[in-house]
JSON list of C-alpha atoms in Angstrom, two decimals:
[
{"chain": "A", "resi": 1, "resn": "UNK", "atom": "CA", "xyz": [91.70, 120.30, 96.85]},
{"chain": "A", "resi": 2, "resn": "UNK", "atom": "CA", "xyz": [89.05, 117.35, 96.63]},
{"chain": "A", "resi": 3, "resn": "UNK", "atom": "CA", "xyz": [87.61, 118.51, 93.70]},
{"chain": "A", "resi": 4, "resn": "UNK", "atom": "CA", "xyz": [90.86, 119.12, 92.00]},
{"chain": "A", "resi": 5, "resn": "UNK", "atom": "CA", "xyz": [91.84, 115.56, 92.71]},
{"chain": "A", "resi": 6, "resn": "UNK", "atom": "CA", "xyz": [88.27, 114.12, 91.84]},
{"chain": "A", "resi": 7, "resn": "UNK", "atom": "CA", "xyz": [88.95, 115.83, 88.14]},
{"chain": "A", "resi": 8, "resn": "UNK", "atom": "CA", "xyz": [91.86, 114.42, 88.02]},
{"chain": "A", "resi": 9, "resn": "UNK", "atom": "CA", "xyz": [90.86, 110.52, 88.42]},
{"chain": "A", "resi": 10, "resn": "UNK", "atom": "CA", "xyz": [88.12, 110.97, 86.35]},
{"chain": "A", "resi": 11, "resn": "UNK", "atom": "CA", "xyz": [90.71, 111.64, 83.83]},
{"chain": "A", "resi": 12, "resn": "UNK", "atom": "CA", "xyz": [93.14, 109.14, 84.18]},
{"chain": "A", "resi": 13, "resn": "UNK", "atom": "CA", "xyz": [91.16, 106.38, 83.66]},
{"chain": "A", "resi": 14, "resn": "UNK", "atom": "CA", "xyz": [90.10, 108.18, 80.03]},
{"chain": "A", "resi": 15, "resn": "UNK", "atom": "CA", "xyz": [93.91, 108.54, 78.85]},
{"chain": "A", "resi": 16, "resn": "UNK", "atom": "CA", "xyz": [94.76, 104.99, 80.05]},
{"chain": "A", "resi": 17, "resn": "UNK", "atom": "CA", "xyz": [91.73, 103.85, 77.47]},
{"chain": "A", "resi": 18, "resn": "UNK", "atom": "CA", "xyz": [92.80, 106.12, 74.75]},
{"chain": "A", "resi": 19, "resn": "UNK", "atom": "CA", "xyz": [96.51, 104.62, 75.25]},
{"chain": "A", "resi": 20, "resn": "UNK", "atom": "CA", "xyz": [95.61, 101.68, 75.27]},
{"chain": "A", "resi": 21, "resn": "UNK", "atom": "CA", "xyz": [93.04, 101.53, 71.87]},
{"chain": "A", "resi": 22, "resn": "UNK", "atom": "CA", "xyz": [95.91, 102.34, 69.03]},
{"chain": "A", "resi": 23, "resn": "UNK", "atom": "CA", "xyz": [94.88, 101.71, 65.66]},
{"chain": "A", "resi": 24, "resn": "UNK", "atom": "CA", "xyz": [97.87, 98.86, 65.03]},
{"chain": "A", "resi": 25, "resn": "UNK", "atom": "CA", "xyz": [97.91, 96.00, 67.16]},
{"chain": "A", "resi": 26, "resn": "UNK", "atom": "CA", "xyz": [101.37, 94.32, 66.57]},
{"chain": "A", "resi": 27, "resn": "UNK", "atom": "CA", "xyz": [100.84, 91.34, 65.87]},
{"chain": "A", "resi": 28, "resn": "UNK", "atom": "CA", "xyz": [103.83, 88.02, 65.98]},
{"chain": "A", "resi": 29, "resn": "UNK", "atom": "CA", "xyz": [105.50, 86.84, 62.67]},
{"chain": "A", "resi": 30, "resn": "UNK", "atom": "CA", "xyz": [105.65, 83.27, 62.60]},
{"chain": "A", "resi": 31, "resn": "UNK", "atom": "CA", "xyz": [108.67, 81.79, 61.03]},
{"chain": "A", "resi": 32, "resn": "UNK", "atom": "CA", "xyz": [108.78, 78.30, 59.76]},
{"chain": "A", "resi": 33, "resn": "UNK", "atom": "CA", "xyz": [111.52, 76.02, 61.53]},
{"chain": "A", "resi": 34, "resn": "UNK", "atom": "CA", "xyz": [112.95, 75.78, 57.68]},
{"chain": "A", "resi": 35, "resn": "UNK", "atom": "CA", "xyz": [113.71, 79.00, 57.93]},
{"chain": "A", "resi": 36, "resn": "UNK", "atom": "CA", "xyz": [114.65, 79.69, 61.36]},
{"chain": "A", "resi": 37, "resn": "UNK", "atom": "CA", "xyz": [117.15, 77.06, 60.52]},
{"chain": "A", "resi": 38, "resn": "UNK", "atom": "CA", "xyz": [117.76, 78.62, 57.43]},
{"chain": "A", "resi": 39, "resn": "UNK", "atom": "CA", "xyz": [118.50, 81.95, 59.23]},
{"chain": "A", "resi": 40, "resn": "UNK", "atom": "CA", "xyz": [121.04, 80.36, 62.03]},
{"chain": "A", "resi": 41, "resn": "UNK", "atom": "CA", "xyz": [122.83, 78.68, 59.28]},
{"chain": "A", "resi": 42, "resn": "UNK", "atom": "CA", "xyz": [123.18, 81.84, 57.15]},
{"chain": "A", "resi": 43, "resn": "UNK", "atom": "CA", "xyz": [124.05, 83.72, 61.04]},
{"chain": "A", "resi": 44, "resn": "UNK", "atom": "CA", "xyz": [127.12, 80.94, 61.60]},
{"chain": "A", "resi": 45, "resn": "UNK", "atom": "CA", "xyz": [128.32, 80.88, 58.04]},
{"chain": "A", "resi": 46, "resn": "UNK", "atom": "CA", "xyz": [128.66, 84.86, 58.80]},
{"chain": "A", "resi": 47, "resn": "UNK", "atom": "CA", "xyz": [130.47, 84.13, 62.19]},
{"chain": "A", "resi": 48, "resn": "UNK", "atom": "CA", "xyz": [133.05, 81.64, 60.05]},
{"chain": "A", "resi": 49, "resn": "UNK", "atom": "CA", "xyz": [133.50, 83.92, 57.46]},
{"chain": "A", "resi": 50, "resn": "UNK", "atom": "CA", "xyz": [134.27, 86.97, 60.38]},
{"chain": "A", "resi": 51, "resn": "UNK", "atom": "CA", "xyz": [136.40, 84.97, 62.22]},
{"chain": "A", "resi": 52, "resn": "UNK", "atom": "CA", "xyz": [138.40, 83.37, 58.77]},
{"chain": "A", "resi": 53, "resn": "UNK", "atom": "CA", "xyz": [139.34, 87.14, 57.59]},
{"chain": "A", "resi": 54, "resn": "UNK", "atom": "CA", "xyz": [140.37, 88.19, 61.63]},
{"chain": "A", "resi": 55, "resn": "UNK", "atom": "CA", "xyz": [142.65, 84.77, 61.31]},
{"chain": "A", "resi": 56, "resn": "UNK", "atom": "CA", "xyz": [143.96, 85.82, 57.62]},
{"chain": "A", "resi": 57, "resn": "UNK", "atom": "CA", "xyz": [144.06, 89.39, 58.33]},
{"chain": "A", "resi": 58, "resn": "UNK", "atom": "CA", "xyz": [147.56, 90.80, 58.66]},
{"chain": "A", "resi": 59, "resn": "UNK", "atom": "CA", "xyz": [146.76, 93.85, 60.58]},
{"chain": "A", "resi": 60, "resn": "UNK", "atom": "CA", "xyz": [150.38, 95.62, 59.74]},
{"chain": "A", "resi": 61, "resn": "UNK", "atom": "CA", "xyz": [150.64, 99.47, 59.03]},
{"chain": "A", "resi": 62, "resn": "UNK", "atom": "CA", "xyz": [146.77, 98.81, 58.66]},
{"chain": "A", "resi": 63, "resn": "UNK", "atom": "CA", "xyz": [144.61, 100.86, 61.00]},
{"chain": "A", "resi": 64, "resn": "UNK", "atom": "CA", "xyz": [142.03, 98.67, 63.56]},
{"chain": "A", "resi": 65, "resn": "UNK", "atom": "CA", "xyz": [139.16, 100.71, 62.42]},
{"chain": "A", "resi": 66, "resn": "UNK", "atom": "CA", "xyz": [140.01, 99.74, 58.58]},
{"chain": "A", "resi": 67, "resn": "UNK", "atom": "CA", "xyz": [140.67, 96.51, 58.94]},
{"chain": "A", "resi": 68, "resn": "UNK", "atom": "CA", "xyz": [136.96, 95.82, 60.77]},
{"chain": "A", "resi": 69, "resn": "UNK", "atom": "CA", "xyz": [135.41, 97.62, 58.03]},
{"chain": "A", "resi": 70, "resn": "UNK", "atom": "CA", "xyz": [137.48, 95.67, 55.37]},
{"chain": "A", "resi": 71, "resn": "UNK", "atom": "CA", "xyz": [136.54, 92.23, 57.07]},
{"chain": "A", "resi": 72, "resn": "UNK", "atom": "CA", "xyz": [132.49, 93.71, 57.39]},
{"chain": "A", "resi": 73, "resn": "UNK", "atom": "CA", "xyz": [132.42, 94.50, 53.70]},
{"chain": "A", "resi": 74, "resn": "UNK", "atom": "CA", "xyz": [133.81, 91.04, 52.77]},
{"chain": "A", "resi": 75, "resn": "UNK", "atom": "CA", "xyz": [131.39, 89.05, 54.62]},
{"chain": "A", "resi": 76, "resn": "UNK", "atom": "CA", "xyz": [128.82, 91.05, 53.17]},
{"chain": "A", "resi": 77, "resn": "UNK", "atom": "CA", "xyz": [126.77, 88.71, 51.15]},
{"chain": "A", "resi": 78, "resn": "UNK", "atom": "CA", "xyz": [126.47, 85.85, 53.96]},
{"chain": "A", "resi": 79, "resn": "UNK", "atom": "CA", "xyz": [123.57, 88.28, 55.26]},
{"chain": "A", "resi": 80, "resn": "UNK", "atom": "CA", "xyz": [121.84, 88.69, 52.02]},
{"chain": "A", "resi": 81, "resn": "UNK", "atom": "CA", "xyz": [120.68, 85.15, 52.84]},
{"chain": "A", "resi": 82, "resn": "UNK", "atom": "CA", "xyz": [119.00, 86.25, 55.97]},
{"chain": "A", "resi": 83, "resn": "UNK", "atom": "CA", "xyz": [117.15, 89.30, 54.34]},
{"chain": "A", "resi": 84, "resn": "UNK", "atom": "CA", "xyz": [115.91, 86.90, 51.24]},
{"chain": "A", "resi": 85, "resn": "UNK", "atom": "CA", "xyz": [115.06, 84.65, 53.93]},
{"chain": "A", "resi": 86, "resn": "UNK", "atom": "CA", "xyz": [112.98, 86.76, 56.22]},
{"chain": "A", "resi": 87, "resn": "UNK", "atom": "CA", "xyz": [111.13, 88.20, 52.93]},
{"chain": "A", "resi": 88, "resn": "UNK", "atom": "CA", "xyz": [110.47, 85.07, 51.17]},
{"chain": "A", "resi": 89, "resn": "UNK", "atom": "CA", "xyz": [108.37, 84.37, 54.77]},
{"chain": "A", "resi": 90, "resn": "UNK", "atom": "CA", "xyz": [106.79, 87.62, 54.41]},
{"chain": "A", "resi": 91, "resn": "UNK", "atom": "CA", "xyz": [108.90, 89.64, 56.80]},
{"chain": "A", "resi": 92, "resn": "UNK", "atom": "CA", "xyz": [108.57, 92.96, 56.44]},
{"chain": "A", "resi": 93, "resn": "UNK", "atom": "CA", "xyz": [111.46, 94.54, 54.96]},
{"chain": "A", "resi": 94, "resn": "UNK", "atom": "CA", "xyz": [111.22, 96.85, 58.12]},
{"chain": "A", "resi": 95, "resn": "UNK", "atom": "CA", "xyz": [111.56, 94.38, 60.60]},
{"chain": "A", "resi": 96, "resn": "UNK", "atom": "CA", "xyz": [114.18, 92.51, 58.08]},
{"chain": "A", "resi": 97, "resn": "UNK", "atom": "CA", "xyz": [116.51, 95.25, 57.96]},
{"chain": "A", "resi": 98, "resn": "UNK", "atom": "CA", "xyz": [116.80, 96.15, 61.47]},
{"chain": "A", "resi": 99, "resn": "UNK", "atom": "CA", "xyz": [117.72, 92.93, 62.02]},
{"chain": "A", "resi": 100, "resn": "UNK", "atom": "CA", "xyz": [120.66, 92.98, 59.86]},
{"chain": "A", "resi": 101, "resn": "UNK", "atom": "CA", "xyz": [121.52, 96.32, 60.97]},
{"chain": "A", "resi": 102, "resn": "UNK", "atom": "CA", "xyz": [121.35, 94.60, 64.78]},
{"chain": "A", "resi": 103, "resn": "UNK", "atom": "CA", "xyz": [123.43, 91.74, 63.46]},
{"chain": "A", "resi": 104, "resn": "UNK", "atom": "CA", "xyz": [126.49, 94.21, 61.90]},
{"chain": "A", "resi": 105, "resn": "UNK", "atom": "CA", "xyz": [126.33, 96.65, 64.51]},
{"chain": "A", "resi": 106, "resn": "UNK", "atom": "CA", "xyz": [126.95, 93.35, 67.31]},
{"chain": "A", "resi": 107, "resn": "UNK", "atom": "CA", "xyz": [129.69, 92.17, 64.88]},
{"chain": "A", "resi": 108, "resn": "UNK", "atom": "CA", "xyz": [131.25, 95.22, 64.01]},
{"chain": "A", "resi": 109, "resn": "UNK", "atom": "CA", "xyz": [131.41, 95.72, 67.43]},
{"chain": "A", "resi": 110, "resn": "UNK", "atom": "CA", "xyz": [133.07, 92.11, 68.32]},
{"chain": "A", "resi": 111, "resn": "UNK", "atom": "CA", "xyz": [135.37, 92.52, 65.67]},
{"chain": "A", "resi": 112, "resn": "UNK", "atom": "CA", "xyz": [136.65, 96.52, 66.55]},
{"chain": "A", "resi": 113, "resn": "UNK", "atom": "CA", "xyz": [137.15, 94.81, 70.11]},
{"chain": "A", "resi": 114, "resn": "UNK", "atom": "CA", "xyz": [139.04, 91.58, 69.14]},
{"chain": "A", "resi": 115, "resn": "UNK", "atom": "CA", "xyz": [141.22, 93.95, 66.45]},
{"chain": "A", "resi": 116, "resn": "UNK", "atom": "CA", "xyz": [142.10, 96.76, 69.40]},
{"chain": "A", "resi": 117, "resn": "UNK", "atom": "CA", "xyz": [142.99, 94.06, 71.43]},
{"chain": "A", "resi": 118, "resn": "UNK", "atom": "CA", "xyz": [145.38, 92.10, 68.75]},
{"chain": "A", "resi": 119, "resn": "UNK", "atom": "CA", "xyz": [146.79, 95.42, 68.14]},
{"chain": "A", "resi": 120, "resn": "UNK", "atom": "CA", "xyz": [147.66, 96.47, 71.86]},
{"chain": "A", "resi": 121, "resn": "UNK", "atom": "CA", "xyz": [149.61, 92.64, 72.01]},
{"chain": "A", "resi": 122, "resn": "UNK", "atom": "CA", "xyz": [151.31, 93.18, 69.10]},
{"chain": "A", "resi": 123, "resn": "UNK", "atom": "CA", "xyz": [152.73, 97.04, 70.29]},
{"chain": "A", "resi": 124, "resn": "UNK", "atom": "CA", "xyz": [153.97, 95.20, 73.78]},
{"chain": "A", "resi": 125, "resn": "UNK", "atom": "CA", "xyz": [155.36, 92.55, 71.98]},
{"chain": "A", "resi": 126, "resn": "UNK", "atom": "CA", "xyz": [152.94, 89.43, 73.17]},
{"chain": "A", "resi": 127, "resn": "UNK", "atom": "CA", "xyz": [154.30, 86.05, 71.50]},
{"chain": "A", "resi": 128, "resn": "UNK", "atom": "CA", "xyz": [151.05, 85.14, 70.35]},
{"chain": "A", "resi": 129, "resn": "UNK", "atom": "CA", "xyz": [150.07, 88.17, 68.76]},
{"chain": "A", "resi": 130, "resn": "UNK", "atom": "CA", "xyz": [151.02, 88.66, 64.79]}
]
């Protein structure tokens, strides 16, 4: 049983090292503050132009899940911004695009909730829905 256990902790110590030595280090992209500021402009012109289709939006015969992707798709090109952004600062278009995929998906996600939520006031008749 000892020398079953002694194998074993020699053996440990020689997967932890071979973990540990992978051939790509990641390594931090640095963004300048232009373009961090660049990018949380481009992120709240996005948010406006979400929110400005959810207040125009007249949901009607329309169903929730249509409607989100309708106001998605016409906020589109606010996130073009951020991709051009992040590559112009030598992003790569890796790391770029799953951050716009991150950013829809959260929105999307926002947006499906706010619309369900309109919808359900509307069917029991709440004053403030339209």
């Amino acid at each position: 049983m000892t020398k079953l256990f002694l194998i074993l902790s020699l053996f440990v110590p020689l997967y932890a090292h071979a973990v540990d030595d992978s051939p790509e280090k990641w390594q931090p992209t640095t963004l300048s503050d232009a373009s961090i500021k660049k990018i949380q402009t481009a992120k709240h012109q996005y948010n406006q132009c979400i929110s400005k289709e959810i207040t125009g939006l007249n949901i009607g015969s329309l169903d929730v899940r249509d409607a989100t992707h309708h106001i998605i798709k016409s906020c589109e090109e606010k996130l073009s911004i951020i991709r051009q952004t992040f590559l112009d600062e030598n992003v790569s278009t890796l790391l770029a695009d799953r951050y716009l995929k991150m950013s829809r998906t959260q929105t999307t996600r926002t947006t499906l909730k706010h619309l369900m939520f309109l919808d359900a006031a509307k069917k029991m008749g709440y004053p403030g829905a339209k």
